[in-house]
Every structure is written in structure tokens, then in C-alpha cells.
mmCIF file of C-alpha atoms in Angstrom:
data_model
loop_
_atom_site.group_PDB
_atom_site.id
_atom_site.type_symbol
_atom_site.label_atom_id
_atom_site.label_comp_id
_atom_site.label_asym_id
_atom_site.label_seq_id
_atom_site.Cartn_x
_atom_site.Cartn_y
_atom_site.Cartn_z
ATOM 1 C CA UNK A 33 0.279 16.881 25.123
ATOM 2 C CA UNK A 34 -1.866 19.233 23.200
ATOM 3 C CA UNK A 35 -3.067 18.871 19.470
ATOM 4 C CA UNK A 36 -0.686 21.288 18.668
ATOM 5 C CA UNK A 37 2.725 19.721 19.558
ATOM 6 C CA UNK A 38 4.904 20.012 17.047
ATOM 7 C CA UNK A 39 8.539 18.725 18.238
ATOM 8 C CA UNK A 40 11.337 19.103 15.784
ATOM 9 C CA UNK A 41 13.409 16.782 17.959
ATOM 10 C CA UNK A 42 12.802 13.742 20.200
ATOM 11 C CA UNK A 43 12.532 15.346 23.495
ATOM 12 C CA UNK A 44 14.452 12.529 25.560
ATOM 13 C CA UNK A 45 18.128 12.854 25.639
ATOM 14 C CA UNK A 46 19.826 9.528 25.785
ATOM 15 C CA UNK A 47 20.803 8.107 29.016
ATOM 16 C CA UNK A 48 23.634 6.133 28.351
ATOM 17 C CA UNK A 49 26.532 6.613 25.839
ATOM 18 C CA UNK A 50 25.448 2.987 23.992
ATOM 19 C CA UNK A 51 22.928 4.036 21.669
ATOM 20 C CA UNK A 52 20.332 1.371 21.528
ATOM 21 C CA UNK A 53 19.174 0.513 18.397
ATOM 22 C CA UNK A 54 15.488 -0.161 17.746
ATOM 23 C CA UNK A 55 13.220 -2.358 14.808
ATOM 24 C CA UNK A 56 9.730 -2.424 14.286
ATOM 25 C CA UNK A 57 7.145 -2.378 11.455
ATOM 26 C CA UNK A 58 4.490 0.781 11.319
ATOM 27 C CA UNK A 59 1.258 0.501 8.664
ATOM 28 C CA UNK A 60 -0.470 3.675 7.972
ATOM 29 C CA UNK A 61 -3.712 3.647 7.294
ATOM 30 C CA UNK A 62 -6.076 6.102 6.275
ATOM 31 C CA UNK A 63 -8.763 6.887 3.738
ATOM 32 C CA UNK A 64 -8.173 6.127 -0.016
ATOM 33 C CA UNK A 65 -6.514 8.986 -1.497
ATOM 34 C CA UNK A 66 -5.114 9.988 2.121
ATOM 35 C CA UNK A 67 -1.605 10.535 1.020
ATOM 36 C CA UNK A 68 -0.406 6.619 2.377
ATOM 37 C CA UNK A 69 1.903 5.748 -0.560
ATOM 38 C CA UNK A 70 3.126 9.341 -1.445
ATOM 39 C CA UNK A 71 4.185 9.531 2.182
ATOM 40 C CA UNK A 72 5.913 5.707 2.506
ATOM 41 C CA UNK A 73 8.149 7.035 -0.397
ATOM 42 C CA UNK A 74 8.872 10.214 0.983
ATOM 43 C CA UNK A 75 10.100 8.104 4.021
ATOM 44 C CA UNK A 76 11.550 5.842 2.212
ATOM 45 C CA UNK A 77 13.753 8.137 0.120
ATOM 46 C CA UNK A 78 12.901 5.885 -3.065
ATOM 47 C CA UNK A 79 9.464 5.432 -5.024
ATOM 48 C CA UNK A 80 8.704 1.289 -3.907
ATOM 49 C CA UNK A 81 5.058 1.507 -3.457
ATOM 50 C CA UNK A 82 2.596 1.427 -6.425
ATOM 51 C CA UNK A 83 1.092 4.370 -6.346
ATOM 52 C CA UNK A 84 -2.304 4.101 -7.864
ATOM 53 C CA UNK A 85 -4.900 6.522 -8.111
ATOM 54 C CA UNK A 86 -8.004 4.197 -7.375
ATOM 55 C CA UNK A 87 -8.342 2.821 -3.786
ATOM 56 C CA UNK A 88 -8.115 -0.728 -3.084
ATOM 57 C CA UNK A 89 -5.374 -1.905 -5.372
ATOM 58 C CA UNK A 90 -2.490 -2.293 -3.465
ATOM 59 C CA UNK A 91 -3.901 -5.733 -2.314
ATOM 60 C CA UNK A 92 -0.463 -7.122 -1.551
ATOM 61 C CA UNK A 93 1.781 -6.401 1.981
ATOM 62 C CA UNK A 94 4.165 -3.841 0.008
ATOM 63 C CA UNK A 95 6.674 -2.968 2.097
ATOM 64 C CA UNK A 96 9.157 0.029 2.397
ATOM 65 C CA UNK A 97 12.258 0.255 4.771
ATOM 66 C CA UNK A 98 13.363 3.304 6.425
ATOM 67 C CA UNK A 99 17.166 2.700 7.066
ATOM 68 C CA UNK A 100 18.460 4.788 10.108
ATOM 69 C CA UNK A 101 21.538 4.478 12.093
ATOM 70 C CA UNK A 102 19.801 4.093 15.240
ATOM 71 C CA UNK A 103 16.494 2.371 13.871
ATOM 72 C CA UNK A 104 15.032 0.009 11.255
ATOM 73 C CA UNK A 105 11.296 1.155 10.308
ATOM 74 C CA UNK A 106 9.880 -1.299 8.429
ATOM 75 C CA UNK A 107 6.547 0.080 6.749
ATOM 76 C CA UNK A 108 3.814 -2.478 5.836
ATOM 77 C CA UNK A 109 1.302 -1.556 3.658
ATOM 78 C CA UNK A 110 -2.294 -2.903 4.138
ATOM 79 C CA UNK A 111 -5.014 -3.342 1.777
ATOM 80 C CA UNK A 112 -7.802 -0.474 2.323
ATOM 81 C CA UNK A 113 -10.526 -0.989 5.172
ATOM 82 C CA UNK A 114 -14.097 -1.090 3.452
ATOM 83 C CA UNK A 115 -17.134 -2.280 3.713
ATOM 84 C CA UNK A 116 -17.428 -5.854 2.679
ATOM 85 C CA UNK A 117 -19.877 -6.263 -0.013
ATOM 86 C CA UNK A 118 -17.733 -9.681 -1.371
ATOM 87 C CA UNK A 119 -15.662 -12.839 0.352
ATOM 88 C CA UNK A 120 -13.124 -10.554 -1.137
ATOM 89 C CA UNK A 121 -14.138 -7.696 0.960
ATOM 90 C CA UNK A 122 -14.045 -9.690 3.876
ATOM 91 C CA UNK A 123 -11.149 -11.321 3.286
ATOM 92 C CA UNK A 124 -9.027 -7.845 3.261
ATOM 93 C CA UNK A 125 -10.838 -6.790 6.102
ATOM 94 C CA UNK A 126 -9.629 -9.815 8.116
ATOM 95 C CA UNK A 127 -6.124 -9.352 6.597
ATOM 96 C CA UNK A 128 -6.243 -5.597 7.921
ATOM 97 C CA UNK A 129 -6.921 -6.559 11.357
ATOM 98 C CA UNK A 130 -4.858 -9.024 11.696
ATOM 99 C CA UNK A 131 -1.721 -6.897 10.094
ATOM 100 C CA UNK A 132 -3.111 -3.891 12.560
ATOM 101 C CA UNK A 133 -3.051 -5.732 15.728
ATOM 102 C CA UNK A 134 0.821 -7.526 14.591
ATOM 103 C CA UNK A 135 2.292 -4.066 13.301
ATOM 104 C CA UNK A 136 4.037 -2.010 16.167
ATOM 105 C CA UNK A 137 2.630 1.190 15.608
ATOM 106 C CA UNK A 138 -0.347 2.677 13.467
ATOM 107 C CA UNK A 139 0.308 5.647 11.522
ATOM 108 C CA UNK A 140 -3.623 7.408 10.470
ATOM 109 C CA UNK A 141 -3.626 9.238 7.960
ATOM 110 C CA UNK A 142 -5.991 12.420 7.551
ATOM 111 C CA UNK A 143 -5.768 14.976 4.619
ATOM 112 C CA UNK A 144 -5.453 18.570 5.950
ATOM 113 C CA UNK A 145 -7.736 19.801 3.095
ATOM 114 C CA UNK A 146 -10.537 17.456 3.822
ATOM 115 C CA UNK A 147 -12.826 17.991 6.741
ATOM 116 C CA UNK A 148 -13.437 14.329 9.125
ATOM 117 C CA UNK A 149 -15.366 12.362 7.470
ATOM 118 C CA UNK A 150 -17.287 8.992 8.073
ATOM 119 C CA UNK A 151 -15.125 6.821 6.422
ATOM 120 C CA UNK A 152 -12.250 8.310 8.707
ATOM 121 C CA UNK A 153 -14.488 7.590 11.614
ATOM 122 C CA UNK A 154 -15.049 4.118 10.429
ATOM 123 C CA UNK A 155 -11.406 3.110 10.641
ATOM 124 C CA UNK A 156 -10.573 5.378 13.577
ATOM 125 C CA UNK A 157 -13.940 3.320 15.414
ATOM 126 C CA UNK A 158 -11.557 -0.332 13.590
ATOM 127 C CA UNK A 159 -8.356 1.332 15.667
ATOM 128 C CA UNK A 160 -10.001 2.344 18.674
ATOM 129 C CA UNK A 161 -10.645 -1.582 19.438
ATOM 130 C CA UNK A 162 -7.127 -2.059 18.546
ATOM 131 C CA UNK A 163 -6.083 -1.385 22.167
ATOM 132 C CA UNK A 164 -2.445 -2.322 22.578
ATOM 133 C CA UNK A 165 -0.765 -0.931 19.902
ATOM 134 C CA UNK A 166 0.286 3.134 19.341
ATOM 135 C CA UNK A 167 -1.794 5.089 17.253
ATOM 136 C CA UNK A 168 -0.237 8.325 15.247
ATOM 137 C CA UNK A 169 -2.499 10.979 13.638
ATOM 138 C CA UNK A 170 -0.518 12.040 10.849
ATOM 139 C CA UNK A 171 -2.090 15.024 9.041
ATOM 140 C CA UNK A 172 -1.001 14.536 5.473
ATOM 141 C CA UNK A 173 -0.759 17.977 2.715
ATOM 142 C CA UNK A 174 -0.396 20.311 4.866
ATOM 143 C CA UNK A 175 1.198 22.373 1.592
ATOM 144 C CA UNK A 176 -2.450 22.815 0.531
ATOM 145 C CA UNK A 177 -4.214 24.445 3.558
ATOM 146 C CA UNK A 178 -3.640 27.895 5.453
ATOM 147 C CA UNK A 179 -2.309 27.528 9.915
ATOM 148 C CA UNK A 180 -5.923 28.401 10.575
ATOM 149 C CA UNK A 181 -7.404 24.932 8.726
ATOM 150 C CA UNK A 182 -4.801 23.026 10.197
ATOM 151 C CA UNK A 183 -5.387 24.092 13.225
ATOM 152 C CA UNK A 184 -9.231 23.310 13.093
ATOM 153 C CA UNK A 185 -8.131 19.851 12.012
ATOM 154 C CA UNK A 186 -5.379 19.181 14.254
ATOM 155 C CA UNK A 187 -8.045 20.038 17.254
ATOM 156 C CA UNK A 188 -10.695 17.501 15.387
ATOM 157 C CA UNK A 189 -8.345 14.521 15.302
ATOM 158 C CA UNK A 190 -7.570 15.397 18.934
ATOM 159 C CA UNK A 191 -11.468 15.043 19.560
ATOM 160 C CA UNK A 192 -12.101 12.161 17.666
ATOM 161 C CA UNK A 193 -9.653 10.068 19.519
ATOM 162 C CA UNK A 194 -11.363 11.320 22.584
ATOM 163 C CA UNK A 195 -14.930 10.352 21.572
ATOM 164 C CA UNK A 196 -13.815 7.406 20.770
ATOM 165 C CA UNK A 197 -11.738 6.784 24.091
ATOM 166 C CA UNK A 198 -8.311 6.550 23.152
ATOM 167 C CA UNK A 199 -5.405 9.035 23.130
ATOM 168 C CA UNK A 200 -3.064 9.159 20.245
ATOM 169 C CA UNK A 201 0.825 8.743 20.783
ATOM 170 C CA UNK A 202 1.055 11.757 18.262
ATOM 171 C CA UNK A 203 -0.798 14.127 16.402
ATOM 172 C CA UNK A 204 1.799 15.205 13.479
ATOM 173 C CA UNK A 205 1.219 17.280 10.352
ATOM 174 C CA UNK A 206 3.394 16.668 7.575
ATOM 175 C CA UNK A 207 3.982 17.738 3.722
ATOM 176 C CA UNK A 208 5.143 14.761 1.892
ATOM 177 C CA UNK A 209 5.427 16.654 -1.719
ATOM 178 C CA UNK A 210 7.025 19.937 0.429
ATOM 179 C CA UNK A 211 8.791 17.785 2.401
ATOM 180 C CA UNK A 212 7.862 18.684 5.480
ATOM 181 C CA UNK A 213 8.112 17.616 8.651
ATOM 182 C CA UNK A 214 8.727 14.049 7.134
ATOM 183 C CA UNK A 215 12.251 13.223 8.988
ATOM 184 C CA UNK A 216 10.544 14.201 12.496
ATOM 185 C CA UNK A 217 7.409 12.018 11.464
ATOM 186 C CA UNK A 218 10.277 9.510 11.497
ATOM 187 C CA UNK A 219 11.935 10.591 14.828
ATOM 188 C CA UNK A 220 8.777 10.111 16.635
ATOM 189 C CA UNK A 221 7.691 6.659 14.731
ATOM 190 C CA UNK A 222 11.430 4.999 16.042
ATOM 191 C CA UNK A 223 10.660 5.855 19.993
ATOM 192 C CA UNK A 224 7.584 3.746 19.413
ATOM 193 C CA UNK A 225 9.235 0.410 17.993
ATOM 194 C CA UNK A 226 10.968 -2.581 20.067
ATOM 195 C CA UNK A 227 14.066 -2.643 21.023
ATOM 196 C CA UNK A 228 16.712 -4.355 18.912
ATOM 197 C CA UNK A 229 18.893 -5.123 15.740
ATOM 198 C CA UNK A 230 18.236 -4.799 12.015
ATOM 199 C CA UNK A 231 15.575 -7.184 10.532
ATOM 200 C CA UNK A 232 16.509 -6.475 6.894
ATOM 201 C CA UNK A 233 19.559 -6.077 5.169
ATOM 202 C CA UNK A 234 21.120 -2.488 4.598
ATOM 203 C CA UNK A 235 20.432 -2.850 0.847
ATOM 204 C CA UNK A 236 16.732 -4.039 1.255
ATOM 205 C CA UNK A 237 13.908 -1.501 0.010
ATOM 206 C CA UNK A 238 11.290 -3.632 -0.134
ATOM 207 C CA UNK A 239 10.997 -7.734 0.476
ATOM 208 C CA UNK A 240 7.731 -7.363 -1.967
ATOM 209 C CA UNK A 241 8.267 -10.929 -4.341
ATOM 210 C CA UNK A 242 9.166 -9.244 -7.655
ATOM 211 C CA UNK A 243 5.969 -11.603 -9.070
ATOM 212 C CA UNK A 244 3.541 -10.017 -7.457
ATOM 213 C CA UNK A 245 4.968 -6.165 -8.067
ATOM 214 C CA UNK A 246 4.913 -7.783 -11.662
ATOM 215 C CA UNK A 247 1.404 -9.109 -11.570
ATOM 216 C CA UNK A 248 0.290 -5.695 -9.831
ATOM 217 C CA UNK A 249 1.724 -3.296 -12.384
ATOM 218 C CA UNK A 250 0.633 -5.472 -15.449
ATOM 219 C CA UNK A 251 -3.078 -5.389 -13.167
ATOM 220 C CA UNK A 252 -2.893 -0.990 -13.181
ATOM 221 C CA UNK A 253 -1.997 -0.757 -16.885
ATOM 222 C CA UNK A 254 -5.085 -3.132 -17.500
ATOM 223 C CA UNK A 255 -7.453 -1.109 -15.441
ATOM 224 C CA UNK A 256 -6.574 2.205 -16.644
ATOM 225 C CA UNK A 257 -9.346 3.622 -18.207
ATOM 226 C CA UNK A 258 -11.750 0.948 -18.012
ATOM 227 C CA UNK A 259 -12.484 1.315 -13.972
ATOM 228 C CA UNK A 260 -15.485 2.017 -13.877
ATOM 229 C CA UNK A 261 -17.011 -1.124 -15.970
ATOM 230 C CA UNK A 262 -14.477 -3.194 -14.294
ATOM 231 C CA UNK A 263 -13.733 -1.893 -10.730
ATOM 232 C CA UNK A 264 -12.458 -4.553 -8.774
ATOM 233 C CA UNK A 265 -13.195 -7.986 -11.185
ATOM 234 C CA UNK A 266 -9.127 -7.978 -12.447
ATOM 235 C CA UNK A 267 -6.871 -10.256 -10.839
ATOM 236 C CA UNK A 268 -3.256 -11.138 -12.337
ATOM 237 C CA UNK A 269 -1.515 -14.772 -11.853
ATOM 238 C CA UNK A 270 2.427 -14.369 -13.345
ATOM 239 C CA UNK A 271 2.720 -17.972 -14.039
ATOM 240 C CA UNK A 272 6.156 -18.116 -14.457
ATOM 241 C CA UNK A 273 9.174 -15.946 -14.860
ATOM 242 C CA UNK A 274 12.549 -18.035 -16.749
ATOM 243 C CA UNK A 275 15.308 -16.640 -18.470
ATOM 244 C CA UNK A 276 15.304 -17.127 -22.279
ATOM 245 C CA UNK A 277 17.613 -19.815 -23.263
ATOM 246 C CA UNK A 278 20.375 -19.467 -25.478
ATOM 247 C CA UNK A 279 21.302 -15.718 -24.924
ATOM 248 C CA UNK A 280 24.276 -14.020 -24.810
ATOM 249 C CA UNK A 281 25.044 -12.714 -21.270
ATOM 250 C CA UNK A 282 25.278 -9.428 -22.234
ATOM 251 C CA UNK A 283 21.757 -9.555 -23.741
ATOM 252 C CA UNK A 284 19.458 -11.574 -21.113
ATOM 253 C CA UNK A 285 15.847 -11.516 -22.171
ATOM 254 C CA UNK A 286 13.646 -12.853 -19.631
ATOM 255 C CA UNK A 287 10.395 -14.382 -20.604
ATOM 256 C CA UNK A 288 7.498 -13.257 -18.397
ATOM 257 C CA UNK A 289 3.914 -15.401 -18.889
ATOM 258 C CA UNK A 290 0.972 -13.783 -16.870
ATOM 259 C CA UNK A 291 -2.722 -14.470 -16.727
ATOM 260 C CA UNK A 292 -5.530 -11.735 -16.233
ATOM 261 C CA UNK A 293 -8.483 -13.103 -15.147
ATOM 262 C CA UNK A 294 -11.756 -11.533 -15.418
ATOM 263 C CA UNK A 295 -15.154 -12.720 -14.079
ATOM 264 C CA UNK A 296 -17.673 -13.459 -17.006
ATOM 265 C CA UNK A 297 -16.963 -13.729 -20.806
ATOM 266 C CA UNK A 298 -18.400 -10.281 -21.164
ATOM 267 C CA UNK A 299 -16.043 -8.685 -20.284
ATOM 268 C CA UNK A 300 -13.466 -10.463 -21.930
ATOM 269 C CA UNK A 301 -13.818 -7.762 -24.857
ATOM 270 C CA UNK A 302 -13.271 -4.605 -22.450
ATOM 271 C CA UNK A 303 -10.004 -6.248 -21.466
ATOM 272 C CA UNK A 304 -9.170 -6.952 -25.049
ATOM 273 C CA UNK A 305 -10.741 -3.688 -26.998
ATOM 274 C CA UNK A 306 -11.393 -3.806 -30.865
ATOM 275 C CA UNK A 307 -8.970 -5.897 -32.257
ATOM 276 C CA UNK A 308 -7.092 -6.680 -29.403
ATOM 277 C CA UNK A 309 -5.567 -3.440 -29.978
ATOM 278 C CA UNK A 310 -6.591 -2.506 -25.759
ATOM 279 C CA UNK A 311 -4.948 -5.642 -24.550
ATOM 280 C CA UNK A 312 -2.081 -4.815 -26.617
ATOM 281 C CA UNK A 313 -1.398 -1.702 -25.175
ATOM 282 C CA UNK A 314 -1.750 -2.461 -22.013
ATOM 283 C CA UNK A 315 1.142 -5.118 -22.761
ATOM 284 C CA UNK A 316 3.237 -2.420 -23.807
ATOM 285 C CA UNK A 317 3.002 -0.225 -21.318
ATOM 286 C CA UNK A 318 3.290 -2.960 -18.520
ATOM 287 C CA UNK A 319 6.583 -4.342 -20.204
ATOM 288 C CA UNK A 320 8.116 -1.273 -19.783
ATOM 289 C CA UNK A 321 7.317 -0.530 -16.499
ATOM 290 C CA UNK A 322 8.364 -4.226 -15.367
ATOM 291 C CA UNK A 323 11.965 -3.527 -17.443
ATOM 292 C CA UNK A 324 12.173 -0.179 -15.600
ATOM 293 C CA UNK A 325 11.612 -2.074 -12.278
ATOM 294 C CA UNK A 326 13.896 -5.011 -13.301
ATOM 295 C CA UNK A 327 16.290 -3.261 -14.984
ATOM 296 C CA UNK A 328 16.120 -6.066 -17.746
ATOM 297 C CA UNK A 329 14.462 -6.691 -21.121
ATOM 298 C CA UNK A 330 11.334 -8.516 -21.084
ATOM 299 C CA UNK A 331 9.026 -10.757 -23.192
ATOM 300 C CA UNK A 332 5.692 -9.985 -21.272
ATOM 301 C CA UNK A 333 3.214 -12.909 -23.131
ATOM 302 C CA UNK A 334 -0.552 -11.616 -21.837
ATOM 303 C CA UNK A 335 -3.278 -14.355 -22.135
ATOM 304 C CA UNK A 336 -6.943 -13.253 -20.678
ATOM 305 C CA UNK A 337 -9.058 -15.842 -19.158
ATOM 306 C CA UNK A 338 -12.341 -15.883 -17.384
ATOM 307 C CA UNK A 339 -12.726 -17.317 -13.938
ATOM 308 C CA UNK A 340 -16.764 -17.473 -13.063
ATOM 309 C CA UNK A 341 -17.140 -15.259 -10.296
ATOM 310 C CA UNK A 342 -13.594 -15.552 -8.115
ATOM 311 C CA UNK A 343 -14.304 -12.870 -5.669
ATOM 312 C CA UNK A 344 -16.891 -15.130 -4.303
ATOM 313 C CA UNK A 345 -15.293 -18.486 -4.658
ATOM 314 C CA UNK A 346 -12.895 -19.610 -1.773
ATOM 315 C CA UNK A 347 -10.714 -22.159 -4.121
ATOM 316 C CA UNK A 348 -10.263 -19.300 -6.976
ATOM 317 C CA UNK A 349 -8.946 -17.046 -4.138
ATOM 318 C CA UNK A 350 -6.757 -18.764 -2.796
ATOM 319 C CA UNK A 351 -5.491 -19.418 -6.227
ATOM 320 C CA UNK A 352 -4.935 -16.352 -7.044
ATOM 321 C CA UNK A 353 -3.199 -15.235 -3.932
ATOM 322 C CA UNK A 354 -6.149 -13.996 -1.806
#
């Protein structure tokens, strides 16, 4: 197959008149800023991942599930590949591998506006070791480039798996925001997972624990415009989650109680801001995003606490979820 196939249908016609049905989980991986979570909802027909605009956040498997009627495509989203500098670091990097070698196919994904560059080559050297399972190139906003720069990049990708030594299942350029090409991203994804029935539910968009979506949404709205003094030293614990007593059952309030732990005492006053006016915003606008994803009112109680150094202590990781 050359770089440039581009198949608007699955080329195999069916042999037999009993469809078979196939289930699998993909990841796609790819670059920060690579286009992962804008395409999983495009898939997905429904906004489930959290879409952040710093790399690195989405620490938990989120998952999204394309419902077909002759496949189940269960996406699994994993942390970002990077270059340990913490027990953290290395911690997601193990995770990755682990989730990379388990999933049944890979999905890369490359920008079509950004030339190769060596952080795509250090995951595409992480896949090429991954020998069993199928590797996609998916070449993500394609709206932004002309045929000619897609071309040049389709024929890249197509060299880079050859340097490397392995082929790729697909090479596939897609539009998520135009829409394009996203349903036959999907038609050659299903070819490429196990036979067999339904793992989730029909209803099921994403098996994501609503405590951690919590913790992770209350964890955005705290770093929002304070990433650069705080990058990665905010982790969230929701301690616990219980209905308020004594409500009507037409007016439910449920009482959420969350932790965000920082690393030293100094930076306890970022977090909080002059008067605890920062900390109080960020309350705000995390309630209301938890209600929208509820679909309840909530009492969101915030509390900040320091834990000394966690990224680098094994027991505090594992505490928090790590």
C-alpha cells in the first residue's frame, strides 16, 4: 500500500451472510497537542474526554466507546510518553507501555501542519519495539494544510516507519473539527480488533469512575493560569461523594469533599491567591462543570493541603492514585 491510500470503504466484501461482530480497545497516541482528545470525541459522537490544553493531564485511563452495529471500539486514553525526570515520570511511562502492548491497535497521531519532529520520533522509536500489535498513522488537521503539505507528510510518516523497521497497518489523514474522513478512520480501526461480542453496554460512553473525572476537572480549574509556577505539583483526592441528608427528592444536593495537594507550603498561597479569593474561584468554576457533568447540584467543599514532595514518594503515590 502506498502513503497515499485513501479508502473510503473497507475493501473486503463479506464472505458470509452472518456478519461477525468484532471488540477491541485502540489508544492513540501522539505528541501533546496532536489532536488525541479532539479526535476520541469526534469518534465518539459526544465530548467524554477532558480536553485540556497543557500536555500531561489526562493522567487517568479515560475511555470513549465507539458504538457500531458491527463493532465495539473501545478507545483508551494513555497518559503522555515523556521523558522521566520524576518517579512520576516513570511511573506513566511504565503505565504507557504496559496499556500499549494490552491495547489492540495503536492509533499515532501526527499534526498535518507540523513537520516530524523528535518527540514524534521518540514515541514512534517506543512503538517500533511494540512488535505485535497494529500501528495506524493518523494525520490529524488536515483542514489547516494545502494537498501538497499533506502529501510531503503523508510520504514522511511512510519513511519513518521504514527507518525504524516497521510498516504501518494505515496511513490515514483525517479532519476532526471538518469532520473528515473520521467515520473511515473508524472503518479501518474495526478490521483490526478481535473477533467477538460487545464488552460494554449500548448506553456506556465512558467507564471513567465519576471520582476521578471529578478530581480531574476540579485539578484543570486549579491549574488554569498558574501553570507555569505549578506545572505538574497538583494532585486531587475526592474523599468522598454522599448525598445530603434530609432533601426533598426533587431537590438532591450532593455533597462533594476533595483535597488538592500541593508539594511545599509555598505554594500553598498560589493555590489560594489573596484572600482566598483564587481558591474560591476555582471552586466555582469546578462546581459547575461537575453539575454540568452530573447533571445534579453540588456542594463542592475545597480544602488545600501540602504533601512534601509526592511525585517522588512511592506511599504518597499510591495514595493518590498513581
Amino acid at each position: 500500500m502506498g502513503p497515499m491510500s485513501v479508502r473510503s470503504q473497507s475493501s473486503e466484501p463479506s464472505e458470509s451472510s452472518e456478519a461477525v461482530h468484532r471488540a477491541g480497545f485502540a489508544c492513540f497516541v501522539g505528541r501533546p497537542n496532536a489532536g488525541k482528545s479532539t479526535l476520541t470525541n469526534a469518534l465518539v459522537g459526544t465530548k467524554v474526554a477532558i480536553t485540556a490544553n497543557q500536555p500531561q493531564t489526562t493522567r487517568h485511563t479515560v475511555r470513549g466507546i465507539v458504538h457500531r452495529p458491527d463493532a465495539q471500539l473501545i478507545l483508551v486514553d494513555t497518559p503522555g510518553l515523556h521523558k522521566p525526570r520524576t518517579l512520576l515520570g516513570e511511573r506513566l511511562n511504565d503505565i504507557v507501555r504496559t496499556t500499549w502492548a494490552e491495547v489492540d491497535v495503536i492509533g499515532f497521531c501526527l499534526p498535518a501542519n507540523e513537520k516530524l519532529g523528535p518527540g514524534d520520533r521518540f514515541i514512534a522509536k517506543e512503538l517500533a519495539s511494540i512488535k505485535k500489535t497494529p500501528k495506524i498513522a493518523i494525520v490529524t488537521k488536515t483542514d489547516l494544510v494545502d494537498s501538497k503539505t499533506l502529501a510531503e507528510q503523508l510520504i514522511a510518516i511512510d519513511q519513518l516507519g521504514k527507518e525504524l523497521g516497521f510498516e504501518w497497518a494505515e496511513i490515514v489523514p483525517v479532519s476532526a473539527v471538518a469532520d473528515t474522513q473520521v467515520s473511515l478512520l473508524a472503518d479501518l480501526l474495526v478490521p483490526l480488533l478481535p473477533e467477538g461480542p460487545a464488552l460494554y453496554p449500548e448506553g456506556d460512553l465512558t467507564d471513567e469512575p465519576e471520582q476521578v473525572m471529578i478530581a480531574e476537572l476540579i485539578r484543570e480549574a486549579a491549574l488554569e493560569g498558574v501553570r507555569d509556577e505549578l506545572p505538574h505539583s497538583i494532585a486531587v483526592v475526592v474523599e468522598e461523594m454522599l448525598p445530603r441528608e434530609d432533601r426533598p427528592a426533587d431537590k438532591p444536593l450532593l455533597d462533594i469533599h476533595a483535597f488538592v495537594y500541593i508539594e511545599r507550603p509555598s505554594q500553598k498561597g498560589i493555590i489560594i491567591g489573596p484572600k482566598g479569593k483564587r481558591l474560591k474561584e476555582v471552586g466555582i468554576k469546578s462546581r459547575k462543570q461537575i453539575e454540568a457533568l452530573l447533571g445534579t447540584p453540588v456542594y463542592l467543599d475545597l480544602h488545600v493541603k501540602v504533601a512534601k514532595d509526592w511525585q517522588r514518594d512511592p506511599r504518597q503515590l499510591r495514595k493518590l492514585g498513581f
